[in-house]
Coordinates of C-alpha atoms in Angstrom, one line a residue:
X1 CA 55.5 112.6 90.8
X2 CA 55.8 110.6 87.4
X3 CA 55.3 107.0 87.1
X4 CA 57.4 104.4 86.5
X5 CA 58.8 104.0 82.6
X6 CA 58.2 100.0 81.4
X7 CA 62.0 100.4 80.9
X8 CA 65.4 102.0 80.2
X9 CA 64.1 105.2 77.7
X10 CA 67.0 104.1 75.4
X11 CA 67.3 108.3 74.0
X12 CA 65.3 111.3 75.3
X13 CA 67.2 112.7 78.1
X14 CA 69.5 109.7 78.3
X15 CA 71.6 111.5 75.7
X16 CA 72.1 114.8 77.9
X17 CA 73.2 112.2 80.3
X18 CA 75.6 110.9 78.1
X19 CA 77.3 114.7 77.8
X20 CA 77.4 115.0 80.7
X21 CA 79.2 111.8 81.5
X22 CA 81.3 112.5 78.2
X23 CA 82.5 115.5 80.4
X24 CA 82.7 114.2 83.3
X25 CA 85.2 111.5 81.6
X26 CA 87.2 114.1 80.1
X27 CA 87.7 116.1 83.1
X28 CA 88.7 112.8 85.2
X29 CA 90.6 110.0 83.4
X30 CA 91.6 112.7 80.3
X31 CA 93.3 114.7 83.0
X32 CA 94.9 112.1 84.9
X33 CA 96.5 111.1 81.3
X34 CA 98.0 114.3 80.4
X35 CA 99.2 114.9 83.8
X36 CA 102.6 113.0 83.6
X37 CA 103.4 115.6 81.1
X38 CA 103.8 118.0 84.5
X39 CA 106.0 115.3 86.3
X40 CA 109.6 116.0 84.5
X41 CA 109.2 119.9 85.5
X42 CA 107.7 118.4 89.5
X43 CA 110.9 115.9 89.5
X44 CA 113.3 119.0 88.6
X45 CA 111.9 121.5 90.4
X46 CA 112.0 119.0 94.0
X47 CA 114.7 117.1 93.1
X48 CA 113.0 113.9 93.7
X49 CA 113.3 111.1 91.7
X50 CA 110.8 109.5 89.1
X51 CA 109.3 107.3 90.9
X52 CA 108.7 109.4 93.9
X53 CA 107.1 112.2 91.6
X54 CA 105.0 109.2 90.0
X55 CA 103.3 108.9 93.3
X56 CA 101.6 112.3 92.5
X57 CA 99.4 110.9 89.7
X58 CA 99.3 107.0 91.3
X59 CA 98.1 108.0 94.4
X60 CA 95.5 110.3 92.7
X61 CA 94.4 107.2 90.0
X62 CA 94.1 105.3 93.5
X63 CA 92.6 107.1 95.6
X64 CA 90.0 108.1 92.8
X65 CA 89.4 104.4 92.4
X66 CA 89.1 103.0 95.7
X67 CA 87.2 105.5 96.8
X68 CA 84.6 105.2 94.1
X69 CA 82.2 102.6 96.1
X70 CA 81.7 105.6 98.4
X71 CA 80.6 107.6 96.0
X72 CA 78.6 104.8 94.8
X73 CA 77.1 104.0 98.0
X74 CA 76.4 108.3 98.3
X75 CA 74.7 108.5 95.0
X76 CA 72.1 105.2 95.8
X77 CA 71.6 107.8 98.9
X78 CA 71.1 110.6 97.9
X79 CA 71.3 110.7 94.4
X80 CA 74.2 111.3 91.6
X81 CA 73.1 114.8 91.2
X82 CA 74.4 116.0 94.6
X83 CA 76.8 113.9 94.8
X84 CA 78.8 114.5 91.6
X85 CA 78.6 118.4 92.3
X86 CA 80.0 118.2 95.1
X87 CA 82.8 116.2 93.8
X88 CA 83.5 118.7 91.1
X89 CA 84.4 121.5 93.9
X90 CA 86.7 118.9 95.7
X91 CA 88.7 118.4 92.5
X92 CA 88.9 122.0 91.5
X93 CA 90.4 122.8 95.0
X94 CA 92.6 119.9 95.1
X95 CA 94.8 121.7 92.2
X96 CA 94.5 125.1 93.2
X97 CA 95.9 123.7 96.3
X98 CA 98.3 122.1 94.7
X99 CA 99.4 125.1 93.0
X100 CA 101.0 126.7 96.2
X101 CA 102.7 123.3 97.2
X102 CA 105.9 123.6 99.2
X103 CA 106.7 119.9 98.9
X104 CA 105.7 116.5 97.2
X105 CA 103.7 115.8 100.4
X106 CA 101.9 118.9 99.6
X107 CA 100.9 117.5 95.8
X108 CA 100.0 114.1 97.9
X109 CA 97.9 115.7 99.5
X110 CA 96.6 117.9 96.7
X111 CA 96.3 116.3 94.3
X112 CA 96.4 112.5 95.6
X113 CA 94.0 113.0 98.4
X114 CA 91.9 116.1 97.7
X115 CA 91.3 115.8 93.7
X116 CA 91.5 111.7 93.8
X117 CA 88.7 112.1 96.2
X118 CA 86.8 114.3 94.2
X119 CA 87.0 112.3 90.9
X120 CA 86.0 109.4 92.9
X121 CA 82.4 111.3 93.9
X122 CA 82.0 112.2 90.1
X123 CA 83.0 109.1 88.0
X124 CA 80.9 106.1 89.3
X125 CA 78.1 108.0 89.5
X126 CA 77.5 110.0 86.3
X127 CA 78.6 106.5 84.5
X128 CA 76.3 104.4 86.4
X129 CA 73.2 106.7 86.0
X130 CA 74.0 107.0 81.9
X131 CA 73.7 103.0 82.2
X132 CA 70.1 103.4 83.4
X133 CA 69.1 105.2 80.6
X134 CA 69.9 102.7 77.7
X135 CA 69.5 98.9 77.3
X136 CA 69.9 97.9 73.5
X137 CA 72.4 100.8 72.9
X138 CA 73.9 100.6 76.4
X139 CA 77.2 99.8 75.1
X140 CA 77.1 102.4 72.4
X141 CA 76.3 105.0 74.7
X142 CA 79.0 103.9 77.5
X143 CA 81.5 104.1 75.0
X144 CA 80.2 107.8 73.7
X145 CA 80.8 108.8 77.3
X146 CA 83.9 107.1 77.7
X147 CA 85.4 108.7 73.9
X148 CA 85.9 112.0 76.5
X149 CA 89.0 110.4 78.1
X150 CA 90.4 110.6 73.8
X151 CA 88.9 113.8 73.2
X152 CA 90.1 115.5 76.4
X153 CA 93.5 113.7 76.3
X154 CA 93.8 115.2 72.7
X155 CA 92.8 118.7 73.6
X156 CA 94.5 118.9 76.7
X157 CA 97.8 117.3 76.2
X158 CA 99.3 120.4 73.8
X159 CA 97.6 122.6 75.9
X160 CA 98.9 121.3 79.1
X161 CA 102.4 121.6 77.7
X162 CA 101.8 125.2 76.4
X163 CA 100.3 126.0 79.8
X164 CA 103.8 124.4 81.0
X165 CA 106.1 126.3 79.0
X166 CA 104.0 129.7 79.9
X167 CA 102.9 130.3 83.2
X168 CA 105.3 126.8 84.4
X169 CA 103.4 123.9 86.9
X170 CA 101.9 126.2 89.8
X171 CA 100.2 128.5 87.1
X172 CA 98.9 125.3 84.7
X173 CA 97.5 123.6 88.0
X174 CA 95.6 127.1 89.0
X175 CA 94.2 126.6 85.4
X176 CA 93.3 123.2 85.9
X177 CA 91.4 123.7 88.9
X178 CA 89.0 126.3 87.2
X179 CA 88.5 123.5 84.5
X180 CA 87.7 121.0 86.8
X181 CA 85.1 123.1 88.7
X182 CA 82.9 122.8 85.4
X183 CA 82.2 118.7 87.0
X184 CA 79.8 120.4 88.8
X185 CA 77.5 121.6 86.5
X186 CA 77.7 118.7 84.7
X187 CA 76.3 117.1 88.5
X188 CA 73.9 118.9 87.8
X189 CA 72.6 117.7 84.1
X190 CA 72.0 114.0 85.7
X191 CA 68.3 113.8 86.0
X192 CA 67.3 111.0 88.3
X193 CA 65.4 108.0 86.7
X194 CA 63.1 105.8 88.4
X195 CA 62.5 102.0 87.0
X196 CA 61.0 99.4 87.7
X197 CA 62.7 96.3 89.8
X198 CA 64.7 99.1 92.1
X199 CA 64.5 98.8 95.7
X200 CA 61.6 101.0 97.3
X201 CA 63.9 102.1 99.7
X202 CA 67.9 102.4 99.5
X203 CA 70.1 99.6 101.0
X204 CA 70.8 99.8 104.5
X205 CA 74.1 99.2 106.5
X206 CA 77.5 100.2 104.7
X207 CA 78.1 96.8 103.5
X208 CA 74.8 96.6 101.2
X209 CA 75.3 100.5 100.6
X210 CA 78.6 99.4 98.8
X211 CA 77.0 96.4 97.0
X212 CA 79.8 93.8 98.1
X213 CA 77.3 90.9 98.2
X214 CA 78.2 90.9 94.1
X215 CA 81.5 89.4 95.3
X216 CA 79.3 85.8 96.0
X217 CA 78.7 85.5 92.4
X218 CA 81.2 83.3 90.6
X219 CA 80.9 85.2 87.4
X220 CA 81.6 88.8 89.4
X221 CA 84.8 87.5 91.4
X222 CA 86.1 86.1 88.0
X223 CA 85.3 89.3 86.5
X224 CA 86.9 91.3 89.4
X225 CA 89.9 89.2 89.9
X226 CA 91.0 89.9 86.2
X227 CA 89.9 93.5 86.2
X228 CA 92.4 94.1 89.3
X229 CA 95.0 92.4 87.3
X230 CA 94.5 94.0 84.1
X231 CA 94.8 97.8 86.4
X232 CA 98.4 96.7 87.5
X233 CA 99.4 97.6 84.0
X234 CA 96.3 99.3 82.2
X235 CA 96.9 103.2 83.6
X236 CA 100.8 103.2 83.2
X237 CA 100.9 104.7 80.1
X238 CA 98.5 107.3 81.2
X239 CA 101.4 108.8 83.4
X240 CA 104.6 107.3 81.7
X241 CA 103.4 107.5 78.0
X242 CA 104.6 111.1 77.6
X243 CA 108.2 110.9 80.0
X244 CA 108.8 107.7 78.0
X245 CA 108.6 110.1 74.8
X246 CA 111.0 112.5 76.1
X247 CA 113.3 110.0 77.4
X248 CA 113.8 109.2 73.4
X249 CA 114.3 112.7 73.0
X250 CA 110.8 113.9 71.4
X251 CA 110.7 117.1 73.4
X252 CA 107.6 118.8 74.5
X253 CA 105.5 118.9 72.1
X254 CA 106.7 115.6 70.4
X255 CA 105.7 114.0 73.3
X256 CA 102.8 116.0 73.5
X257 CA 101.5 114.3 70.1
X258 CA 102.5 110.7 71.0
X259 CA 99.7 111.4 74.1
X260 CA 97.6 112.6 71.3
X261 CA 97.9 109.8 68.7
X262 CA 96.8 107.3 71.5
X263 CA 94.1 110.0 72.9
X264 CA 92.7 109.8 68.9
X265 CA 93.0 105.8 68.5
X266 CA 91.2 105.7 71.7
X267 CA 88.4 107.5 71.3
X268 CA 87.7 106.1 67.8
X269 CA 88.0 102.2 68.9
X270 CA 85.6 103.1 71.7
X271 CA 82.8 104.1 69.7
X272 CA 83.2 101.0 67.3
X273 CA 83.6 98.9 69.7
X274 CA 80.5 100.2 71.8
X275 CA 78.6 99.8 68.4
X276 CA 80.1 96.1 68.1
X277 CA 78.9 95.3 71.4
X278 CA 75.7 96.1 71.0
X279 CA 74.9 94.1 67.6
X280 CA 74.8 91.0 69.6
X281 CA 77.1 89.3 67.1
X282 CA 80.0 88.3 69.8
X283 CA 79.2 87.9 73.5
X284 CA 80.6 90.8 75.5
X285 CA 82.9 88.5 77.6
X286 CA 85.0 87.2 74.6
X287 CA 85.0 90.4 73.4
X288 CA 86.5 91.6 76.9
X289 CA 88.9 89.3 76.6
X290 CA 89.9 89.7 73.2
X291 CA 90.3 93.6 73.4
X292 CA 92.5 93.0 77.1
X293 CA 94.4 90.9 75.5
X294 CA 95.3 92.8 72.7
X295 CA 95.7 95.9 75.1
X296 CA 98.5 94.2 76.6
X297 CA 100.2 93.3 73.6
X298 CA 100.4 97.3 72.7
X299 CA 101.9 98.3 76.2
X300 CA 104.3 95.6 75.1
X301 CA 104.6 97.6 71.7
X302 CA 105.0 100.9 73.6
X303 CA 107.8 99.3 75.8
X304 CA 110.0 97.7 72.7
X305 CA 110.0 100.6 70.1
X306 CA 112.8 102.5 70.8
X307 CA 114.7 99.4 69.6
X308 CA 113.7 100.6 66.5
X309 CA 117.5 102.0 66.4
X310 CA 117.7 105.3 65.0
X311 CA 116.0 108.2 66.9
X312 CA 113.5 108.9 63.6
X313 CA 112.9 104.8 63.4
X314 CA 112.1 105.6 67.2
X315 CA 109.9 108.2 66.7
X316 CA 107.9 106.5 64.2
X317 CA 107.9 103.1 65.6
X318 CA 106.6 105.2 69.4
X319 CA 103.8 106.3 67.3
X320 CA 102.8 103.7 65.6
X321 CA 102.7 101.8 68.8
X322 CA 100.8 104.2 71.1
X323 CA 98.0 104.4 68.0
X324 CA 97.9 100.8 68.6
X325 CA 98.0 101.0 72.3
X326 CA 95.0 103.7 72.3
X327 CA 93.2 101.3 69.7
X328 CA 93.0 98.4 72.1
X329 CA 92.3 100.3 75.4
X330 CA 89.7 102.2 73.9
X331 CA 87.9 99.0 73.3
X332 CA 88.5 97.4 76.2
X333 CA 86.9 100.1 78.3
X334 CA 83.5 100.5 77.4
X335 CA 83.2 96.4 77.5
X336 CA 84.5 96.6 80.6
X337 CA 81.1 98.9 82.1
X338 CA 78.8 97.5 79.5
X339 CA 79.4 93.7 80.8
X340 CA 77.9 95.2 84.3
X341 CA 74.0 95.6 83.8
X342 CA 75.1 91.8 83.1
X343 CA 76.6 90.9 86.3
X344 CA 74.6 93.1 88.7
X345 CA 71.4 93.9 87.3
X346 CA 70.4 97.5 86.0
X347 CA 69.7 98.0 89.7
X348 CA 72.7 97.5 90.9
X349 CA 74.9 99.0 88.1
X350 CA 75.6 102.4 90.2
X351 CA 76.9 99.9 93.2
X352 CA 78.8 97.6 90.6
X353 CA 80.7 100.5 88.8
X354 CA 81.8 101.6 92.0
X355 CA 83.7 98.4 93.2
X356 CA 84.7 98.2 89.6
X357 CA 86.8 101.4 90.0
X358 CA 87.8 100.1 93.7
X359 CA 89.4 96.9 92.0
X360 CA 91.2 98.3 89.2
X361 CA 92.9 101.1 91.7
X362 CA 94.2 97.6 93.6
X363 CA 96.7 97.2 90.5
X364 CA 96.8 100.7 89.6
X365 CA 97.8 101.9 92.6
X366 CA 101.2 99.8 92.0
X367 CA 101.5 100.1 88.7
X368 CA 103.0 103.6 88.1
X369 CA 105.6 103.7 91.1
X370 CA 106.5 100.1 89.7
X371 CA 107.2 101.6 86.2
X372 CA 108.7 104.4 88.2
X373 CA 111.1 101.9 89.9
X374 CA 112.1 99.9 86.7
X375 CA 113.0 103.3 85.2
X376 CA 115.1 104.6 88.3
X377 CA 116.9 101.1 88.1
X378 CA 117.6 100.9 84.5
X379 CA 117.7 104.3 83.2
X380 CA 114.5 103.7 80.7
X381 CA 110.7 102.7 80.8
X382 CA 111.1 100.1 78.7
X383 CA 111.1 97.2 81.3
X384 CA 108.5 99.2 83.4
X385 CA 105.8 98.8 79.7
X386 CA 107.2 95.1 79.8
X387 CA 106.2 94.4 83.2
X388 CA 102.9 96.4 82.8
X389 CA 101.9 94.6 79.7
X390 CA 102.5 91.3 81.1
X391 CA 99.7 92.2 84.4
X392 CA 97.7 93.5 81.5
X393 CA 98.1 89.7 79.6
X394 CA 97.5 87.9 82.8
X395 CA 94.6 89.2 83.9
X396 CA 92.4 89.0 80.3
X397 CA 93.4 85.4 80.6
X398 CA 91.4 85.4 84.0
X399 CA 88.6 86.5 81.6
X400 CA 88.2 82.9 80.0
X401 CA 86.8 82.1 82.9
X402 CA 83.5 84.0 82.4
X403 CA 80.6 82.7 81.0
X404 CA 80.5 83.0 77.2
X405 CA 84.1 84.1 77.1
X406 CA 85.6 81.0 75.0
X407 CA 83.4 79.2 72.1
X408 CA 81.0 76.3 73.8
X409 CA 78.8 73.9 72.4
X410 CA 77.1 74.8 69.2
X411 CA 73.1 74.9 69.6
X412 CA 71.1 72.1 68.6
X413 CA 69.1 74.3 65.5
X414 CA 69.9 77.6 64.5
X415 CA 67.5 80.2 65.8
X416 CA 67.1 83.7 65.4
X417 CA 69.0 86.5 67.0
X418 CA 67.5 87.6 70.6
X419 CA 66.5 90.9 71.8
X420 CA 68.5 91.4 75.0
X421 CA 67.9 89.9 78.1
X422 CA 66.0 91.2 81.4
X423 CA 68.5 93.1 82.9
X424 CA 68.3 90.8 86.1
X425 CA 72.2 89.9 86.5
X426 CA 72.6 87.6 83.4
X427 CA 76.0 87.9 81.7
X428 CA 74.0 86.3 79.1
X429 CA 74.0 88.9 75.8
X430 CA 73.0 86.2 73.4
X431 CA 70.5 83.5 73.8
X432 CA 68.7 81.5 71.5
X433 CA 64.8 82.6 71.6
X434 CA 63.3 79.3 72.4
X435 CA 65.5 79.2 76.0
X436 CA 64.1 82.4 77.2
X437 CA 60.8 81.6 76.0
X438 CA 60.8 78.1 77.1
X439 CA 62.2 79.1 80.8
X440 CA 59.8 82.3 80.9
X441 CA 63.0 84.5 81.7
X442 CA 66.8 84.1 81.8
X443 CA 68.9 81.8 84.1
X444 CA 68.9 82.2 86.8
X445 CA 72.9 81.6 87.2
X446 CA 75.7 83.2 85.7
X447 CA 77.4 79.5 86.0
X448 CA 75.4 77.7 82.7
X449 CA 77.5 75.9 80.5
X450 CA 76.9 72.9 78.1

C-alpha cells in the first residue's frame, strides 16, 4: 500500500507510461494508416470494388472507436493493465485470421471485428492513464505518445509494401499479427496511479461505467458535436492517402513515401504543438480550432494536387500537400486529448477518452466508404478529399462554440501568467491569478463568458 501523491508526478514513471502509450499508438492508428497500402492487392485479388475493400479498414477505424468506452468502462474496472493486454492478443489474432481469409466477409470479420476490437481495449486506456501522470506537461507528453502514429506510419509504410511485394497480403498480415501481439507487453508497462479526488470505489451501472453523464455539460456536447464532424473526414487519408498516390501513377514505393512525408510532418507538428499547448500562451480551445481548421484545408490540398498538370508537377504538388496535411493533423491530435482533463476532470479522463474515440468513429465510420463511393463514381479521389475536407471545416467551426475558443473581453489589468488550474472539469487553461485566488478555486461552469 502507498499513499496518495499531492498530485499528477509530472515525470518518474509517467515517462515509461508515455512509451508505452508511444507504442501502443504506433501499433494502432500507425497501422490502420499504412493499411490502405494492402487494399489495391485485396480489390484485385476479390474482385470487389474500392469502396467495398475500403470497408476492411472503415469498419476496423469504427469498430476500434466505438468500442473504446468499453474499454474505458473495463479499465476504471479493473484497471488498464489487464485490460490493454488482453487487447493486444485480440489484435494479433484478428490478422493472423485474416491471413487465411476466403472472402471480404472474412477480413470483416478479421480485421473489422476482431483487431477493431482489440485496438479499442488498448487505445483509451494506455492514453488515459499517461494523462494521469502529467498536469503542466500533459500536453507535451500526449503529443510524445501520439508522435508513434508518424513514427510507425514512417517505418511501416515501406515496409508494408516490401512485405507486399515479398510474401503478397496473406503473408504481410501473418507478420502483422506477430507485431501487434507486442500491445501486450506494453499492457503491461502501465503502472496504476492512485490520486487524490478519484472515486473510492469504481462507478456503478453501465451508464456511469461509460461516463455519458459528460454529455450534460454544454462545453462537452459542443466539444463532441464538432469532434464527430471533424472524424467524417479526419481518418480518410489514412486509408486513401496511399491509393490516391497510385491512382497518379507513383507506384509502390512512391506512394509508400507520400504516407511517409505526412507520417514525418505529423509527428514533428505533434511534439510542437504539445509544447505550445502547454506554455499557456493560447487557450487550448482556439488552438483546437485553429489546427482543425487548418487540417481541413490540407485534405483540401491533398484532393486538388493532381491538377498540378503534368505527372512530376503532380508528384511534387502530392507531396507538398500531404507534408502539409500531416503538419496540421499532427497538431490537432494531441489538443484534441489534452482539452479533456479540462472537460472531465483528471478523474474522469480514462471515461472521457473513451467516448472521445466513440464519437469520432460516428464520422469515421462513413468517411472512408464515402471517399470510396466518390472514387467508384468518378474515377478519382479527388472529390472524395473534397468532401472529407469540407466535414473536417465544418466541424472546427463547431469549436467556436467552446469556451475560450474566439478572443473575449480583455481583462480589466494585466496580471501575471497562472499556473494551471485544479484539474476539476474547467476548460479553463488561462486565468488571471486574482480570479482563482479571489473565488478560492476555478468556476465552477464551463459556460463563463464576459
Amino acid at each position: 500500500m502507498t499513499s496518495k501523491p499531492a498530485g499528477p508526478p509530472d515525470g518518474g514513471w509517467g515517462w515509461v507510461v508515455a512509451a508505452a502509450a508511444f507504442a501502443v499508438n504506433g501499433l494502432s492508428y500507425g497501422l490502420l494508416r499504412s493499411l490502405g497500402l494492402a487494399l489495391p492487392d485485396l480489390a484485385e485479388h476479390f474482385d470487389r470494388s474500392t469502396q467495398d475493400t475500403a470497408w476492411v479498414s472503415a469498419l476496423a477505424l469504427a469498430v476500434q472507436q466505438a468500442a473504446s468506452p468499453v474499454g474505458s468502462a473495463l479499465s476504471t474496472r479493473w484497471g488498464a493493465r489487464p485490460v490493454v493486454m488482453v487487447g493486444g492478443v485480440l489484435t494479433s489474432l484478428g490478422f493472423v485470421f485474416s491471413a487465411f481469409a476466403r472472402s471480404l466477409l472474412h477480413l470483416y470479420l478479421g480485421l473489422g471485428v476482431l483487431a477493431g476490437s482489440g485496438w479499442a481495449l488498448v487505445f483509451a486506456p494506455a492514453l488515459g492513464t499517461l494523462s494521469r501522470y502529467f498536469s503542466r506537461r500533459r500536453v507535451l507528453a500526449v503529443g510524445l505518445a501520439l508522435t508513434g502514429n508518424g513514427a510507425s506510419s514512417l517505418l511501416l509504410a515501406p515496409t508494408l509494401q516490401l512485405l507486399l511485394d515479398t510474401f503478397g497480403w496473406r503473408g504481410a498480415l501473418l507478420v502483422l499479427g506477430a507485431i501487434t501481439l507486442h500491445l501486450a507487453p506494453c499492457g503491461a508497462l502501465l503502472r496504476p496511479l492512485v490520486l487524490p479526488g478519484d472515486p473510492p470505489a469504481p462507478p456503478r451501472g453501465p451508464l456511469a461505467a461509460l461516463g455519458l453523464g459528460l454529455f450534460a455539460r454544454r462545453a462537452f456536447s459542443v466539444f463532441a458535436l464538432g469532434t464527430a464532424l471533424v472524424g467524417g473526414g479526419y481518418f480518410v487519408p489514412y486509408v486513401h492517402l496511399a491509393p490516391h498516390a497510385l491512382d497518379q501513377g507513383l507506384g509502390g514505393y512512391g506512394a509508400a513515401l507520400v504516407v511517409a512525408v505526412a507520417a514525418v510532418g505529423d509527428a514533428g507538428a505533434r511534439l510542437i504543438s504539445g509544447w505550445l499547448a502547454d506554455q499557456g500562451w493560447v487557450p487550448l480551445s482556439r488552438l483546437l480550432l485553429v489546427f482543425g481548421a487548418l487540417t481541413g484545408l490540407g485534405v483540401l490540398a491533398v484532393g486538388l494536387a493532381p491538377l498540378a498538370g503534368s505527372q512530376e508537377g503532380c508528384r511534387g504538388a502530392l507531396l507538398a500537400a500531404a507534408g502539409a496535411y500531416g503538419l496540421s493533423a499532427g497538431s490537432y491530435a494531441p489538443l484534441v486529448f489534452g482539452v479533456l482533463p479540462g472537460l472531465a476532470g483528471v478523474g474522469g479522463v480514462v471515461q472521457a477518452t473513451g467516448l472521445v474515440m466513440m464519437l469520432m468513429s460516428l464520422g469515421g465510420l462513413l468517411g472512408p466508404p464515402l471517399s470510396g463511393f466518390l472514387r467508384d463514381e468518378t474515377g478519382d479521389f479527388t472529390a472524395s478529399f473534397l468532401a472529407c475536407g469540407s466535414f473536417i471545416l465544418s466541424g472546427s467551426f463547431i469549436y467556436m462554440g467552446l469556451p475560450g475558443a474566439l478572443p473575449s473581453c480583455p481583462p480589466a489589468s494585466p496580471s501575471p501568467q497562472a499556473t494551471p488550474p485544479p484539474e476539476r472539469g474547467e476548460l479553463l487553461p488561462v486565468l488571471p491569478v486574482a480570479l482563482l485566488s479571489s473565488s478560492g478555486g476555478p468556476p465552477s461552469t464551463l459556460d463563463t463568458t464576459c
